[in-house]
Amino acid sequence: TYFADATRLAITKWLIEEKLKWSKDNIKDKITRHIFIRNGLSGMLDMVFNNSPYKALDNAYPGVFKKSDLKGYK
């Protein structure tokens, strides 16, 4: 695939941990597809995760978040 497994995992973690410096609570309250778009990651989100920030999070942090944890999915 265009984005290898390790690459997409690293990209998502970089966005959350390095660029945004978000805690788990920040992620739950603030993650949206627009965050990925504003940070130049719309292609990855679209092609690999079907525009689902939850799927991107679950790839990077398996089992840590449930859809119901995320504000945008409530």
N, CA, C and O atoms as a Maestro MAE file, in Angstrom:
{
 s_m_m2io_version
 :::
 2.0.0
}

f_m_ct {
 s_m_title
 :::
 protein
 m_atom[296] {
  # First column is atom index #
  i_m_mmod_type
  r_m_x_coord
  r_m_y_coord
  r_m_z_coord
  i_m_residue_number
  s_m_chain_name
  s_m_pdb_residue_name
  s_m_pdb_atom_name
  i_m_atomic_number
  :::
  1 25 0.831 -1.194 0.000 1 A "THR " " N  " 7
  2 3 0.000 0.000 0.000 1 A "THR " " CA " 6
  3 2 0.871 1.251 0.000 1 A "THR " " C  " 6
  4 15 2.073 1.203 0.263 1 A "THR " " O  " 8
  5 25 0.233 2.351 -0.298 2 A "TYR " " N  " 7
  6 3 0.943 3.625 -0.360 2 A "TYR " " CA " 6
  7 2 1.564 3.972 0.985 2 A "TYR " " C  " 6
  8 15 2.686 4.475 1.048 2 A "TYR " " O  " 8
  9 25 0.846 3.708 2.033 3 A "PHE " " N  " 7
  10 3 1.352 3.945 3.382 3 A "PHE " " CA " 6
  11 2 1.555 2.592 4.055 3 A "PHE " " C  " 6
  12 15 0.583 1.909 4.375 3 A "PHE " " O  " 8
  13 25 2.801 2.202 4.273 4 A "ALA " " N  " 7
  14 3 3.099 0.936 4.945 4 A "ALA " " CA " 6
  15 2 2.572 0.982 6.377 4 A "ALA " " C  " 6
  16 15 2.405 2.055 6.956 4 A "ALA " " O  " 8
  17 25 2.317 -0.191 6.934 5 A "ASP " " N  " 7
  18 3 1.773 -0.279 8.295 5 A "ASP " " CA " 6
  19 2 2.585 0.540 9.295 5 A "ASP " " C  " 6
  20 15 2.027 1.327 10.059 5 A "ASP " " O  " 8
  21 25 3.889 0.353 9.285 6 A "ALA " " N  " 7
  22 3 4.750 1.061 10.243 6 A "ALA " " CA " 6
  23 2 4.723 2.562 10.000 6 A "ALA " " C  " 6
  24 15 4.792 3.348 10.945 6 A "ALA " " O  " 8
  25 25 4.624 2.961 8.742 7 A "THR " " N  " 7
  26 3 4.610 4.388 8.400 7 A "THR " " CA " 6
  27 2 3.337 5.058 8.898 7 A "THR " " C  " 6
  28 15 3.398 6.121 9.515 7 A "THR " " O  " 8
  29 25 2.202 4.457 8.641 8 A "ARG " " N  " 7
  30 3 0.943 5.102 9.068 8 A "ARG " " CA " 6
  31 2 0.835 5.129 10.586 8 A "ARG " " C  " 6
  32 15 0.298 6.081 11.153 8 A "ARG " " O  " 8
  33 25 1.341 4.094 11.248 9 A "LEU " " N  " 7
  34 3 1.357 4.099 12.706 9 A "LEU " " CA " 6
  35 2 2.246 5.241 13.202 9 A "LEU " " C  " 6
  36 15 1.849 5.996 14.090 9 A "LEU " " O  " 8
  37 25 3.439 5.367 12.634 10 A "ALA " " N  " 7
  38 3 4.383 6.412 13.052 10 A "ALA " " CA " 6
  39 2 3.843 7.805 12.758 10 A "ALA " " C  " 6
  40 15 4.027 8.721 13.559 10 A "ALA " " O  " 8
  41 25 3.185 7.973 11.629 11 A "ILE " " N  " 7
  42 3 2.642 9.285 11.257 11 A "ILE " " CA " 6
  43 2 1.567 9.711 12.255 11 A "ILE " " C  " 6
  44 15 1.564 10.853 12.716 11 A "ILE " " O  " 8
  45 25 0.664 8.806 12.584 12 A "THR " " N  " 7
  46 3 -0.408 9.140 13.524 12 A "THR " " CA " 6
  47 2 0.167 9.461 14.901 12 A "THR " " C  " 6
  48 15 -0.243 10.432 15.537 12 A "THR " " O  " 8
  49 25 1.115 8.649 15.360 13 A "LYS " " N  " 7
  50 3 1.730 8.920 16.663 13 A "LYS " " CA " 6
  51 2 2.502 10.236 16.649 13 A "LYS " " C  " 6
  52 15 2.469 10.981 17.628 13 A "LYS " " O  " 8
  53 25 3.193 10.529 15.556 14 A "TRP " " N  " 7
  54 3 3.926 11.794 15.443 14 A "TRP " " CA " 6
  55 2 2.950 12.969 15.567 14 A "TRP " " C  " 6
  56 15 3.208 13.920 16.305 14 A "TRP " " O  " 8
  57 25 1.836 12.899 14.845 15 A "LEU " " N  " 7
  58 3 0.851 13.983 14.885 15 A "LEU " " CA " 6
  59 2 0.355 14.206 16.310 15 A "LEU " " C  " 6
  60 15 0.339 15.338 16.794 15 A "LEU " " O  " 8
  61 25 -0.045 13.143 16.973 16 A "ILE " " N  " 7
  62 3 -0.633 13.244 18.311 16 A "ILE " " CA " 6
  63 2 0.411 13.621 19.368 16 A "ILE " " C  " 6
  64 15 0.199 14.540 20.159 16 A "ILE " " O  " 8
  65 25 1.522 12.911 19.372 17 A "GLU " " N  " 7
  66 3 2.490 13.040 20.468 17 A "GLU " " CA " 6
  67 2 3.505 14.166 20.267 17 A "GLU " " C  " 6
  68 15 3.856 14.862 21.220 17 A "GLU " " O  " 8
  69 25 3.967 14.343 19.055 18 A "GLU " " N  " 7
  70 3 5.032 15.322 18.810 18 A "GLU " " CA " 6
  71 2 4.494 16.686 18.379 18 A "GLU " " C  " 6
  72 15 4.830 17.712 18.969 18 A "GLU " " O  " 8
  73 25 3.660 16.682 17.350 19 A "LYS " " N  " 7
  74 3 3.186 17.962 16.823 19 A "LYS " " CA " 6
  75 2 2.148 18.600 17.740 19 A "LYS " " C  " 6
  76 15 2.282 19.765 18.116 19 A "LYS " " O  " 8
  77 25 1.121 17.847 18.100 20 A "LEU " " N  " 7
  78 3 0.033 18.401 18.908 20 A "LEU " " CA " 6
  79 2 0.292 18.303 20.412 20 A "LEU " " C  " 6
  80 15 -0.248 19.088 21.191 20 A "LEU " " O  " 8
  81 25 1.120 17.336 20.815 21 A "LYS " " N  " 7
  82 3 1.449 17.094 22.223 21 A "LYS " " CA " 6
  83 2 0.178 16.895 23.063 21 A "LYS " " C  " 6
  84 15 0.018 17.487 24.130 21 A "LYS " " O  " 8
  85 25 -0.714 16.049 22.551 22 A "TRP " " N  " 7
  86 3 -1.985 15.807 23.211 22 A "TRP " " CA " 6
  87 2 -1.905 14.656 24.206 22 A "TRP " " C  " 6
  88 15 -1.198 13.673 23.988 22 A "TRP " " O  " 8
  89 25 -2.640 14.799 25.293 23 A "SER " " N  " 7
  90 3 -2.850 13.719 26.255 23 A "SER " " CA " 6
  91 2 -4.006 12.853 25.740 23 A "SER " " C  " 6
  92 15 -4.644 13.182 24.740 23 A "SER " " O  " 8
  93 25 -4.262 11.752 26.432 24 A "LYS " " N  " 7
  94 3 -5.398 10.899 26.055 24 A "LYS " " CA " 6
  95 2 -6.709 11.673 26.124 24 A "LYS " " C  " 6
  96 15 -7.578 11.503 25.269 24 A "LYS " " O  " 8
  97 25 -6.855 12.527 27.143 25 A "ASP " " N  " 7
  98 3 -8.081 13.322 27.261 25 A "ASP " " CA " 6
  99 2 -8.208 14.312 26.113 25 A "ASP " " C  " 6
  100 15 -9.306 14.522 25.598 25 A "ASP " " O  " 8
  101 25 -7.096 14.925 25.706 26 A "ASN " " N  " 7
  102 3 -7.123 15.830 24.554 26 A "ASN " " CA " 6
  103 2 -7.591 15.082 23.312 26 A "ASN " " C  " 6
  104 15 -8.415 15.582 22.547 26 A "ASN " " O  " 8
  105 25 -7.062 13.896 23.123 27 A "ILE " " N  " 7
  106 3 -7.439 13.095 21.956 27 A "ILE " " CA " 6
  107 2 -8.935 12.836 21.976 27 A "ILE " " C  " 6
  108 15 -9.618 13.028 20.970 27 A "ILE " " O  " 8
  109 25 -9.443 12.402 23.113 28 A "LYS " " N  " 7
  110 3 -10.871 12.087 23.232 28 A "LYS " " CA " 6
  111 2 -11.741 13.298 22.908 28 A "LYS " " C  " 6
  112 15 -12.786 13.162 22.273 28 A "LYS " " O  " 8
  113 25 -11.313 14.478 23.343 29 A "ASP " " N  " 7
  114 3 -12.113 15.689 23.170 29 A "ASP " " CA " 6
  115 2 -11.930 16.371 21.813 29 A "ASP " " C  " 6
  116 15 -12.848 17.030 21.324 29 A "ASP " " O  " 8
  117 25 -10.756 16.219 21.204 30 A "LYS " " N  " 7
  118 3 -10.417 17.080 20.070 30 A "LYS " " CA " 6
  119 2 -10.194 16.400 18.727 30 A "LYS " " C  " 6
  120 15 -10.185 17.081 17.702 30 A "LYS " " O  " 8
  121 25 -10.013 15.087 18.694 31 A "ILE " " N  " 7
  122 3 -9.650 14.461 17.421 31 A "ILE " " CA " 6
  123 2 -10.825 14.488 16.437 31 A "ILE " " C  " 6
  124 15 -11.944 14.092 16.766 31 A "ILE " " O  " 8
  125 25 -10.544 14.954 15.251 32 A "THR " " N  " 7
  126 3 -11.513 14.965 14.154 32 A "THR " " CA " 6
  127 2 -10.742 14.747 12.863 32 A "THR " " C  " 6
  128 15 -9.513 14.810 12.846 32 A "THR " " O  " 8
  129 25 -11.460 14.495 11.799 33 A "ARG " " N  " 7
  130 3 -10.768 14.357 10.511 33 A "ARG " " CA " 6
  131 2 -10.136 15.676 10.094 33 A "ARG " " C  " 6
  132 15 -9.147 15.687 9.362 33 A "ARG " " O  " 8
  133 25 -10.695 16.777 10.553 34 A "HIS " " N  " 7
  134 3 -10.137 18.087 10.201 34 A "HIS " " CA " 6
  135 2 -8.740 18.285 10.783 34 A "HIS " " C  " 6
  136 15 -7.939 19.021 10.206 34 A "HIS " " O  " 8
  137 25 -8.433 17.656 11.895 35 A "ILE " " N  " 7
  138 3 -7.078 17.710 12.465 35 A "ILE " " CA " 6
  139 2 -6.093 17.084 11.485 35 A "ILE " " C  " 6
  140 15 -5.015 17.629 11.244 35 A "ILE " " O  " 8
  141 25 -6.468 15.937 10.924 36 A "PHE " " N  " 7
  142 3 -5.602 15.281 9.935 36 A "PHE " " CA " 6
  143 2 -5.473 16.143 8.682 36 A "PHE " " C  " 6
  144 15 -4.378 16.288 8.139 36 A "PHE " " O  " 8
  145 25 -6.572 16.710 8.224 37 A "ILE " " N  " 7
  146 3 -6.565 17.550 7.019 37 A "ILE " " CA " 6
  147 2 -5.680 18.768 7.227 37 A "ILE " " C  " 6
  148 15 -4.851 19.082 6.373 37 A "ILE " " O  " 8
  149 25 -5.844 19.460 8.352 38 A "ARG " " N  " 7
  150 3 -5.046 20.672 8.625 38 A "ARG " " CA " 6
  151 2 -3.559 20.377 8.731 38 A "ARG " " C  " 6
  152 15 -2.734 21.275 8.559 38 A "ARG " " O  " 8
  153 25 -3.210 19.135 9.011 39 A "ASN " " N  " 7
  154 3 -1.813 18.765 9.157 39 A "ASN " " CA " 6
  155 2 -1.285 17.977 7.962 39 A "ASN " " C  " 6
  156 15 -0.275 17.280 8.065 39 A "ASN " " O  " 8
  157 25 -1.972 18.094 6.832 40 A "GLY " " N  " 7
  158 3 -1.504 17.508 5.579 40 A "GLY " " CA " 6
  159 2 -1.633 16.002 5.484 40 A "GLY " " C  " 6
  160 15 -0.931 15.367 4.697 40 A "GLY " " O  " 8
  161 25 -2.523 15.422 6.275 41 A "LEU " " N  " 7
  162 3 -2.655 13.969 6.294 41 A "LEU " " CA " 6
  163 2 -4.005 13.486 5.764 41 A "LEU " " C  " 6
  164 15 -4.434 12.375 6.075 41 A "LEU " " O  " 8
  165 25 -4.664 14.307 4.975 42 A "SER " " N  " 7
  166 3 -5.975 13.917 4.448 42 A "SER " " CA " 6
  167 2 -5.866 12.716 3.514 42 A "SER " " C  " 6
  168 15 -6.758 11.868 3.496 42 A "SER " " O  " 8
  169 25 -4.788 12.631 2.740 43 A "GLY " " N  " 7
  170 3 -4.612 11.500 1.824 43 A "GLY " " CA " 6
  171 2 -4.525 10.187 2.575 43 A "GLY " " C  " 6
  172 15 -5.183 9.212 2.210 43 A "GLY " " O  " 8
  173 25 -3.720 10.156 3.617 44 A "MET " " N  " 7
  174 3 -3.590 8.941 4.416 44 A "MET " " CA " 6
  175 2 -4.927 8.587 5.058 44 A "MET " " C  " 6
  176 15 -5.351 7.432 5.023 44 A "MET " " O  " 8
  177 25 -5.584 9.578 5.642 45 A "LEU " " N  " 7
  178 3 -6.853 9.320 6.318 45 A "LEU " " CA " 6
  179 2 -7.878 8.768 5.332 45 A "LEU " " C  " 6
  180 15 -8.631 7.850 5.657 45 A "LEU " " O  " 8
  181 25 -7.902 9.328 4.136 46 A "ASP " " N  " 7
  182 3 -8.854 8.900 3.111 46 A "ASP " " CA " 6
  183 2 -8.511 7.514 2.567 46 A "ASP " " C  " 6
  184 15 -9.356 6.619 2.569 46 A "ASP " " O  " 8
  185 25 -7.275 7.337 2.103 47 A "MET " " N  " 7
  186 3 -6.891 6.099 1.418 47 A "MET " " CA " 6
  187 2 -6.779 4.898 2.344 47 A "MET " " C  " 6
  188 15 -7.139 3.784 1.964 47 A "MET " " O  " 8
  189 25 -6.292 5.114 3.534 48 A "VAL " " N  " 7
  190 3 -5.995 3.991 4.425 48 A "VAL " " CA " 6
  191 2 -7.101 3.760 5.451 48 A "VAL " " C  " 6
  192 15 -7.414 2.617 5.783 48 A "VAL " " O  " 8
  193 25 -7.687 4.835 5.948 49 A "PHE " " N  " 7
  194 3 -8.624 4.715 7.070 49 A "PHE " " CA " 6
  195 2 -10.046 5.133 6.724 49 A "PHE " " C  " 6
  196 15 -10.853 5.357 7.626 49 A "PHE " " O  " 8
  197 25 -10.369 5.242 5.448 50 A "ASN " " N  " 7
  198 3 -11.730 5.570 5.020 50 A "ASN " " CA " 6
  199 2 -12.265 6.817 5.731 50 A "ASN " " C  " 6
  200 15 -13.426 6.871 6.136 50 A "ASN " " O  " 8
  201 25 -11.392 7.813 5.873 51 A "ASN " " N  " 7
  202 3 -11.722 9.101 6.515 51 A "ASN " " CA " 6
  203 2 -12.154 8.957 7.969 51 A "ASN " " C  " 6
  204 15 -12.921 9.777 8.474 51 A "ASN " " O  " 8
  205 25 -11.667 7.927 8.637 52 A "SER " " N  " 7
  206 3 -12.051 7.695 10.033 52 A "SER " " CA " 6
  207 2 -10.885 7.976 10.973 52 A "SER " " C  " 6
  208 15 -9.926 7.206 11.010 52 A "SER " " O  " 8
  209 25 -10.952 9.073 11.739 53 A "PRO " " N  " 7
  210 3 -9.923 9.319 12.737 53 A "PRO " " CA " 6
  211 2 -9.861 8.186 13.768 53 A "PRO " " C  " 6
  212 15 -8.787 7.871 14.282 53 A "PRO " " O  " 8
  213 25 -11.004 7.578 14.069 54 A "TYR " " N  " 7
  214 3 -11.009 6.464 15.020 54 A "TYR " " CA " 6
  215 2 -10.150 5.308 14.501 54 A "TYR " " C  " 6
  216 15 -9.365 4.734 15.257 54 A "TYR " " O  " 8
  217 25 -10.290 4.969 13.240 55 A "LYS " " N  " 7
  218 3 -9.499 3.865 12.673 55 A "LYS " " CA " 6
  219 2 -8.008 4.189 12.710 55 A "LYS " " C  " 6
  220 15 -7.186 3.309 12.964 55 A "LYS " " O  " 8
  221 25 -7.662 5.439 12.459 56 A "ALA " " N  " 7
  222 3 -6.258 5.854 12.528 56 A "ALA " " CA " 6
  223 2 -5.739 5.719 13.962 56 A "ALA " " C  " 6
  224 15 -4.630 5.232 14.184 56 A "ALA " " O  " 8
  225 25 -6.542 6.150 14.920 57 A "LEU " " N  " 7
  226 3 -6.149 6.023 16.333 57 A "LEU " " CA " 6
  227 2 -6.017 4.564 16.749 57 A "LEU " " C  " 6
  228 15 -5.066 4.191 17.435 57 A "LEU " " O  " 8
  229 25 -6.965 3.750 16.335 58 A "ASP " " N  " 7
  230 3 -6.929 2.347 16.723 58 A "ASP " " CA " 6
  231 2 -5.730 1.633 16.104 58 A "ASP " " C  " 6
  232 15 -5.211 0.682 16.689 58 A "ASP " " O  " 8
  233 25 -5.289 2.074 14.943 59 A "ASN " " N  " 7
  234 3 -4.091 1.519 14.322 59 A "ASN " " CA " 6
  235 2 -2.849 1.884 15.133 59 A "ASN " " C  " 6
  236 15 -1.977 1.044 15.358 59 A "ASN " " O  " 8
  237 25 -2.775 3.129 15.566 60 A "ALA " " N  " 7
  238 3 -1.601 3.609 16.300 60 A "ALA " " CA " 6
  239 2 -1.612 3.188 17.769 60 A "ALA " " C  " 6
  240 15 -0.562 2.942 18.363 60 A "ALA " " O  " 8
  241 25 -2.798 3.110 18.338 61 A "TYR " " N  " 7
  242 3 -2.959 2.766 19.754 61 A "TYR " " CA " 6
  243 2 -4.011 1.659 19.878 61 A "TYR " " C  " 6
  244 15 -5.127 1.920 20.325 61 A "TYR " " O  " 8
  245 25 -3.669 0.434 19.489 62 A "PRO " " N  " 7
  246 3 -4.670 -0.638 19.457 62 A "PRO " " CA " 6
  247 2 -5.332 -0.872 20.818 62 A "PRO " " C  " 6
  248 15 -4.663 -1.084 21.829 62 A "PRO " " O  " 8
  249 25 -6.661 -0.828 20.808 63 A "GLY " " N  " 7
  250 3 -7.426 -1.127 22.010 63 A "GLY " " CA " 6
  251 2 -7.460 -0.047 23.080 63 A "GLY " " C  " 6
  252 15 -8.106 -0.229 24.112 63 A "GLY " " O  " 8
  253 25 -6.778 1.074 22.858 64 A "VAL " " N  " 7
  254 3 -6.719 2.129 23.878 64 A "VAL " " CA " 6
  255 2 -7.999 2.959 23.902 64 A "VAL " " C  " 6
  256 15 -8.476 3.348 24.969 64 A "VAL " " O  " 8
  257 25 -8.551 3.226 22.723 65 A "PHE " " N  " 7
  258 3 -9.748 4.069 22.614 65 A "PHE " " CA " 6
  259 2 -10.902 3.260 22.031 65 A "PHE " " C  " 6
  260 15 -10.704 2.366 21.209 65 A "PHE " " O  " 8
  261 25 -12.112 3.595 22.476 66 A "LYS " " N  " 7
  262 3 -13.324 3.073 21.872 66 A "LYS " " CA " 6
  263 2 -13.967 4.241 21.131 66 A "LYS " " C  " 6
  264 15 -13.747 5.401 21.481 66 A "LYS " " O  " 8
  265 25 -14.748 3.937 20.124 67 A "LYS " " N  " 7
  266 3 -15.430 5.017 19.393 67 A "LYS " " CA " 6
  267 2 -16.229 5.891 20.354 67 A "LYS " " C  " 6
  268 15 -16.276 7.113 20.208 67 A "LYS " " O  " 8
  269 25 -16.848 5.258 21.323 68 A "SER " " N  " 7
  270 3 -17.697 6.011 22.254 68 A "SER " " CA " 6
  271 2 -16.896 6.939 23.162 68 A "SER " " C  " 6
  272 15 -17.466 7.835 23.785 68 A "SER " " O  " 8
  273 25 -15.562 6.732 23.244 69 A "ASP " " N  " 7
  274 3 -14.700 7.629 24.016 69 A "ASP " " CA " 6
  275 2 -14.524 8.982 23.322 69 A "ASP " " C  " 6
  276 15 -14.263 9.990 23.978 69 A "ASP " " O  " 8
  277 25 -14.665 8.998 22.020 70 A "LEU " " N  " 7
  278 3 -14.321 10.186 21.246 70 A "LEU " " CA " 6
  279 2 -15.518 11.109 21.099 70 A "LEU " " C  " 6
  280 15 -16.608 10.683 20.715 70 A "LEU " " O  " 8
  281 25 -15.300 12.358 21.406 71 A "LYS " " N  " 7
  282 3 -16.371 13.363 21.404 71 A "LYS " " CA " 6
  283 2 -17.083 13.412 20.059 71 A "LYS " " C  " 6
  284 15 -18.306 13.543 20.017 71 A "LYS " " O  " 8
  285 25 -16.359 13.313 18.988 72 A "GLY " " N  " 7
  286 3 -16.952 13.401 17.647 72 A "GLY " " CA " 6
  287 2 -17.849 12.232 17.270 72 A "GLY " " C  " 6
  288 15 -18.587 12.309 16.287 72 A "GLY " " O  " 8
  289 25 -17.794 11.157 18.035 73 A "TYR " " N  " 7
  290 3 -18.596 9.978 17.731 73 A "TYR " " CA " 6
  291 2 -19.779 9.797 18.679 73 A "TYR " " C  " 6
  292 15 -20.510 8.812 18.573 73 A "TYR " " O  " 8
  293 25 -19.974 10.731 19.598 74 A "LYS " " N  " 7
  294 3 -21.059 10.606 20.575 74 A "LYS " " CA " 6
  295 2 -22.351 11.137 20.017 74 A "LYS " " C  " 6
  296 15 -23.375 11.114 20.700 74 A "LYS " " O  " 8
  :::
 }
 m_bond[295] {
  # First column is bond index #
  i_m_from
  i_m_to
  i_m_order
  :::
  1 1 2 1
  2 2 3 1
  3 3 4 2
  4 3 5 1
  5 5 6 1
  6 6 7 1
  7 7 8 2
  8 7 9 1
  9 9 10 1
  10 10 11 1
  11 11 12 2
  12 11 13 1
  13 13 14 1
  14 14 15 1
  15 15 16 2
  16 15 17 1
  17 17 18 1
  18 18 19 1
  19 19 20 2
  20 19 21 1
  21 21 22 1
  22 22 23 1
  23 23 24 2
  24 23 25 1
  25 25 26 1
  26 26 27 1
  27 27 28 2
  28 27 29 1
  29 29 30 1
  30 30 31 1
  31 31 32 2
  32 31 33 1
  33 33 34 1
  34 34 35 1
  35 35 36 2
  36 35 37 1
  37 37 38 1
  38 38 39 1
  39 39 40 2
  40 39 41 1
  41 41 42 1
  42 42 43 1
  43 43 44 2
  44 43 45 1
  45 45 46 1
  46 46 47 1
  47 47 48 2
  48 47 49 1
  49 49 50 1
  50 50 51 1
  51 51 52 2
  52 51 53 1
  53 53 54 1
  54 54 55 1
  55 55 56 2
  56 55 57 1
  57 57 58 1
  58 58 59 1
  59 59 60 2
  60 59 61 1
  61 61 62 1
  62 62 63 1
  63 63 64 2
  64 63 65 1
  65 65 66 1
  66 66 67 1
  67 67 68 2
  68 67 69 1
  69 69 70 1
  70 70 71 1
  71 71 72 2
  72 71 73 1
  73 73 74 1
  74 74 75 1
  75 75 76 2
  76 75 77 1
  77 77 78 1
  78 78 79 1
  79 79 80 2
  80 79 81 1
  81 81 82 1
  82 82 83 1
  83 83 84 2
  84 83 85 1
  85 85 86 1
  86 86 87 1
  87 87 88 2
  88 87 89 1
  89 89 90 1
  90 90 91 1
  91 91 92 2
  92 91 93 1
  93 93 94 1
  94 94 95 1
  95 95 96 2
  96 95 97 1
  97 97 98 1
  98 98 99 1
  99 99 100 2
  100 99 101 1
  101 101 102 1
  102 102 103 1
  103 103 104 2
  104 103 105 1
  105 105 106 1
  106 106 107 1
  107 107 108 2
  108 107 109 1
  109 109 110 1
  110 110 111 1
  111 111 112 2
  112 111 113 1
  113 113 114 1
  114 114 115 1
  115 115 116 2
  116 115 117 1
  117 117 118 1
  118 118 119 1
  119 119 120 2
  120 119 121 1
  121 121 122 1
  122 122 123 1
  123 123 124 2
  124 123 125 1
  125 125 126 1
  126 126 127 1
  127 127 128 2
  128 127 129 1
  129 129 130 1
  130 130 131 1
  131 131 132 2
  132 131 133 1
  133 133 134 1
  134 134 135 1
  135 135 136 2
  136 135 137 1
  137 137 138 1
  138 138 139 1
  139 139 140 2
  140 139 141 1
  141 141 142 1
  142 142 143 1
  143 143 144 2
  144 143 145 1
  145 145 146 1
  146 146 147 1
  147 147 148 2
  148 147 149 1
  149 149 150 1
  150 150 151 1
  151 151 152 2
  152 151 153 1
  153 153 154 1
  154 154 155 1
  155 155 156 2
  156 155 157 1
  157 157 158 1
  158 158 159 1
  159 159 160 2
  160 159 161 1
  161 161 162 1
  162 162 163 1
  163 163 164 2
  164 163 165 1
  165 165 166 1
  166 166 167 1
  167 167 168 2
  168 167 169 1
  169 169 170 1
  170 170 171 1
  171 171 172 2
  172 171 173 1
  173 173 174 1
  174 174 175 1
  175 175 176 2
  176 175 177 1
  177 177 178 1
  178 178 179 1
  179 179 180 2
  180 179 181 1
  181 181 182 1
  182 182 183 1
  183 183 184 2
  184 183 185 1
  185 185 186 1
  186 186 187 1
  187 187 188 2
  188 187 189 1
  189 189 190 1
  190 190 191 1
  191 191 192 2
  192 191 193 1
  193 193 194 1
  194 194 195 1
  195 195 196 2
  196 195 197 1
  197 197 198 1
  198 198 199 1
  199 199 200 2
  200 199 201 1
  201 201 202 1
  202 202 203 1
  203 203 204 2
  204 203 205 1
  205 205 206 1
  206 206 207 1
  207 207 208 2
  208 207 209 1
  209 209 210 1
  210 210 211 1
  211 211 212 2
  212 211 213 1
  213 213 214 1
  214 214 215 1
  215 215 216 2
  216 215 217 1
  217 217 218 1
  218 218 219 1
  219 219 220 2
  220 219 221 1
  221 221 222 1
  222 222 223 1
  223 223 224 2
  224 223 225 1
  225 225 226 1
  226 226 227 1
  227 227 228 2
  228 227 229 1
  229 229 230 1
  230 230 231 1
  231 231 232 2
  232 231 233 1
  233 233 234 1
  234 234 235 1
  235 235 236 2
  236 235 237 1
  237 237 238 1
  238 238 239 1
  239 239 240 2
  240 239 241 1
  241 241 242 1
  242 242 243 1
  243 243 244 2
  244 243 245 1
  245 245 246 1
  246 246 247 1
  247 247 248 2
  248 247 249 1
  249 249 250 1
  250 250 251 1
  251 251 252 2
  252 251 253 1
  253 253 254 1
  254 254 255 1
  255 255 256 2
  256 255 257 1
  257 257 258 1
  258 258 259 1
  259 259 260 2
  260 259 261 1
  261 261 262 1
  262 262 263 1
  263 263 264 2
  264 263 265 1
  265 265 266 1
  266 266 267 1
  267 267 268 2
  268 267 269 1
  269 269 270 1
  270 270 271 1
  271 271 272 2
  272 271 273 1
  273 273 274 1
  274 274 275 1
  275 275 276 2
  276 275 277 1
  277 277 278 1
  278 278 279 1
  279 279 280 2
  280 279 281 1
  281 281 282 1
  282 282 283 1
  283 283 284 2
  284 283 285 1
  285 285 286 1
  286 286 287 1
  287 287 288 2
  288 287 289 1
  289 289 290 1
  290 290 291 1
  291 291 292 2
  292 291 293 1
  293 293 294 1
  294 294 295 1
  295 295 296 2
  :::
 }
}
